Amino acid sequence: MTYEQGSELLMNAVRGFHCGCKKMFGQIALKLDNEQYISTGGNKLLSQIREEDGFEICDINTGDLGQIFKHSQDSNAFIFGCSADIVEVSETLDKLPASLEDLAQIAGPYVEVIPDSLPGNILKATNGSGSCLIKGCGVVTIASNLKKAVAAVQIIEKSCQAYVHGKMIGGAIPFNEETAQKLHHDFMHQYVHVNQEPYVDFTGFNEEE
């Protein structure tokens, strides 16, 4: 993948945070090949990132992000996101329980909260779910592509909002572990594969019907 192609994908990811999420700071990075990755740089307000400001090209053999990208062939996209609700949840809980169906689908019964951002801790906590919270800091998501990573961060942000603001109406009620595991299993083994099937031609219909 070229720098230009990576830049376009990064900007598409940035635009994904312009609506639906509260003000979010963070960093987005994408593996270009087995030798380098492209990054928005340090912790920035995502909605203010501009392509004309340029992105960093980094050696994959150096730094914490390099370790994460080298871990697996499927580790192609990385997002760190920080908002007020995410920080509050990460400071309060040791695990974020899945109280929304889409969080259960992508992560199972809960999202782990880890004490720091060491690559080894992140890789261990994201194994299987792809995401984790860092205590008092934010959310990290690792995925095979940026579209999946953006969706995961948005879902976790929404779940944190439900946890924080749902207290006013009795609080968010988590799924029991068995139900959450089933939702995750069905999503990973049925829904994902169905949506990755080859393109199907449009089927016509009788307009009178």
XYZ file of C-alpha atoms in Angstrom:
209
model
C 0.000 0.000 0.000
C 1.325 3.461 -0.899
C 1.472 6.510 1.377
C -1.323 8.125 -0.680
C -3.579 5.089 -0.296
C -2.865 4.921 3.428
C -3.564 8.645 3.837
C -6.945 8.287 2.170
C -7.880 5.386 4.450
C -6.747 7.328 7.532
C -8.889 10.311 6.556
C -11.889 8.041 5.997
C -11.354 6.712 9.519
C -11.070 10.254 10.924
C -14.361 11.222 9.267
C -15.993 8.294 11.047
C -15.542 10.178 14.326
C -17.021 13.481 13.155
C -20.521 12.410 14.177
C -21.937 10.037 16.747
C -19.045 10.331 19.204
C -18.461 13.067 21.722
C -15.234 15.046 21.426
C -12.582 12.344 21.128
C -8.826 12.586 21.222
C -6.626 9.819 19.948
C -4.320 8.297 17.382
C -4.995 6.226 14.282
C -2.392 4.068 12.554
C -2.390 1.700 9.579
C 0.123 -0.887 8.432
C 1.345 -0.083 4.911
C 3.423 -3.244 4.497
C 5.681 -5.504 6.543
C 8.257 -2.741 6.941
C 6.326 0.431 7.779
C 3.087 1.937 9.017
C 1.430 5.347 8.719
C 0.131 7.251 11.736
C -1.735 10.432 12.638
C 0.947 11.000 15.264
C 0.443 11.702 18.982
C -2.789 12.216 20.872
C -4.862 14.686 18.806
C -8.475 15.804 18.580
C -9.591 13.403 15.865
C -12.101 15.785 14.287
C -9.343 18.349 13.666
C -6.902 16.053 11.849
C -6.305 17.250 8.286
C -4.648 15.387 5.438
C -2.701 18.482 4.402
C -0.939 18.426 7.779
C 0.710 15.173 6.718
C 1.046 11.825 8.477
C 4.037 10.080 9.992
C 5.630 7.094 8.254
C 7.235 4.839 10.870
C 9.532 1.814 10.828
C 7.570 -1.247 11.923
C 10.663 -2.628 13.659
C 10.711 0.197 16.212
C 8.412 1.444 18.955
C 5.384 0.035 20.758
C 3.074 0.317 17.743
C 5.601 -1.583 15.652
C 5.444 -4.462 18.147
C 1.662 -4.526 17.877
C 1.644 -4.501 14.079
C 4.287 -7.239 13.907
C 2.318 -9.499 16.239
C -0.072 -10.845 13.612
C -0.863 -10.652 9.909
C -4.358 -9.535 10.924
C -3.031 -6.624 13.007
C -3.304 -3.973 10.303
C -5.224 -1.117 11.939
C -4.797 0.523 15.342
C -6.941 3.170 17.038
C -6.510 4.758 20.441
C -9.491 6.852 21.525
C -10.060 8.979 24.601
C -13.297 10.668 25.668
C -14.691 11.739 29.052
C -17.065 8.767 29.297
C -14.411 6.233 28.314
C -11.999 7.623 30.914
C -14.668 7.557 33.645
C -15.537 3.932 32.911
C -11.896 2.863 32.730
C -11.194 4.504 36.091
C -14.272 2.946 37.733
C -14.290 -0.630 36.436
C -11.893 -3.550 36.029
C -14.042 -4.838 33.157
C -16.698 -3.124 31.041
C -19.637 -5.583 30.934
C -21.564 -5.888 27.684
C -24.948 -4.257 28.230
C -25.509 -3.447 24.541
C -25.984 -6.181 21.953
C -23.408 -4.849 19.510
C -20.713 -4.795 22.220
C -21.525 -8.401 23.145
C -21.281 -9.311 19.467
C -17.807 -7.886 18.931
C -16.296 -8.530 22.379
C -18.288 -11.153 24.270
C -19.273 -10.686 27.942
C -16.904 -7.796 28.667
C -14.029 -5.587 27.575
C -10.964 -5.822 29.787
C -9.446 -2.823 31.562
C -5.639 -3.004 31.768
C -3.379 -0.921 34.034
C -1.057 0.501 31.378
C -0.337 0.697 27.634
C 2.556 -1.770 27.444
C 2.320 -3.656 24.108
C 2.345 -7.070 25.807
C -0.599 -6.138 28.029
C -2.530 -4.692 25.082
C -1.969 -7.773 22.903
C -3.021 -10.113 25.711
C -6.171 -8.106 26.545
C -7.261 -7.679 22.922
C -6.830 -11.343 22.030
C -10.249 -12.537 20.901
C -12.097 -9.240 21.342
C -9.754 -6.859 19.507
C -10.299 -4.114 22.084
C -9.446 -3.138 25.641
C -9.632 -0.131 27.937
C -6.539 1.377 29.550
C -7.087 2.515 33.149
C -7.771 6.236 33.296
C -6.648 6.666 29.710
C -8.852 5.434 26.862
C -9.705 2.564 24.522
C -7.431 0.620 22.171
C -8.686 -1.372 19.212
C -6.650 -3.557 16.872
C -8.295 -4.914 13.715
C -7.650 -6.265 10.257
C -8.803 -2.984 8.701
C -9.712 0.555 9.736
C -13.433 0.149 9.062
C -13.650 -2.575 11.726
C -11.472 -0.589 14.128
C -13.607 2.558 13.815
C -16.797 0.568 14.364
C -15.356 -1.090 17.487
C -14.271 2.217 19.048
C -17.681 3.748 18.307
C -19.471 0.777 19.884
C -17.310 0.944 23.008
C -17.814 4.710 23.243
C -21.582 4.173 23.022
C -21.405 1.454 25.685
C -19.462 3.760 28.002
C -22.079 6.472 27.458
C -24.802 3.963 28.361
C -22.934 2.990 31.538
C -22.261 6.573 32.664
C -25.527 8.271 31.720
C -27.805 5.256 32.138
C -27.462 5.644 35.903
C -30.170 8.310 35.703
C -32.738 5.678 34.665
C -31.576 2.772 36.806
C -28.292 1.846 35.143
C -27.217 -0.325 32.216
C -28.027 -4.013 32.722
C -25.338 -6.413 31.428
C -26.102 -9.549 29.449
C -25.469 -12.752 31.361
C -22.214 -14.409 30.314
C -23.838 -17.285 28.411
C -25.985 -14.968 26.268
C -23.067 -12.621 25.590
C -20.854 -15.547 24.556
C -23.556 -16.810 22.173
C -23.990 -13.363 20.614
C -20.209 -13.130 20.140
C -19.974 -16.645 18.688
C -22.853 -16.120 16.255
C -21.434 -12.769 15.152
C -17.923 -14.112 14.568
C -18.922 -17.382 12.905
C -22.071 -16.457 10.999
C -22.684 -12.728 10.534
C -19.075 -11.799 9.692
C -18.712 -14.588 7.141
C -22.055 -13.794 5.496
C -21.009 -10.170 5.069
C -17.684 -11.158 3.553
C -19.228 -13.292 0.815
C -18.490 -12.262 -2.790
C -20.665 -9.572 -4.367
C -24.108 -10.787 -5.415
C -25.732 -9.244 -8.504
C -28.840 -7.144 -7.950
C -32.029 -9.172 -8.237
C -34.852 -7.468 -10.104
C -38.451 -7.312 -8.902
C -41.897 -6.704 -10.274
C -42.642 -2.981 -9.715
C -46.406 -3.675 -9.588
C -45.860 -5.884 -6.539
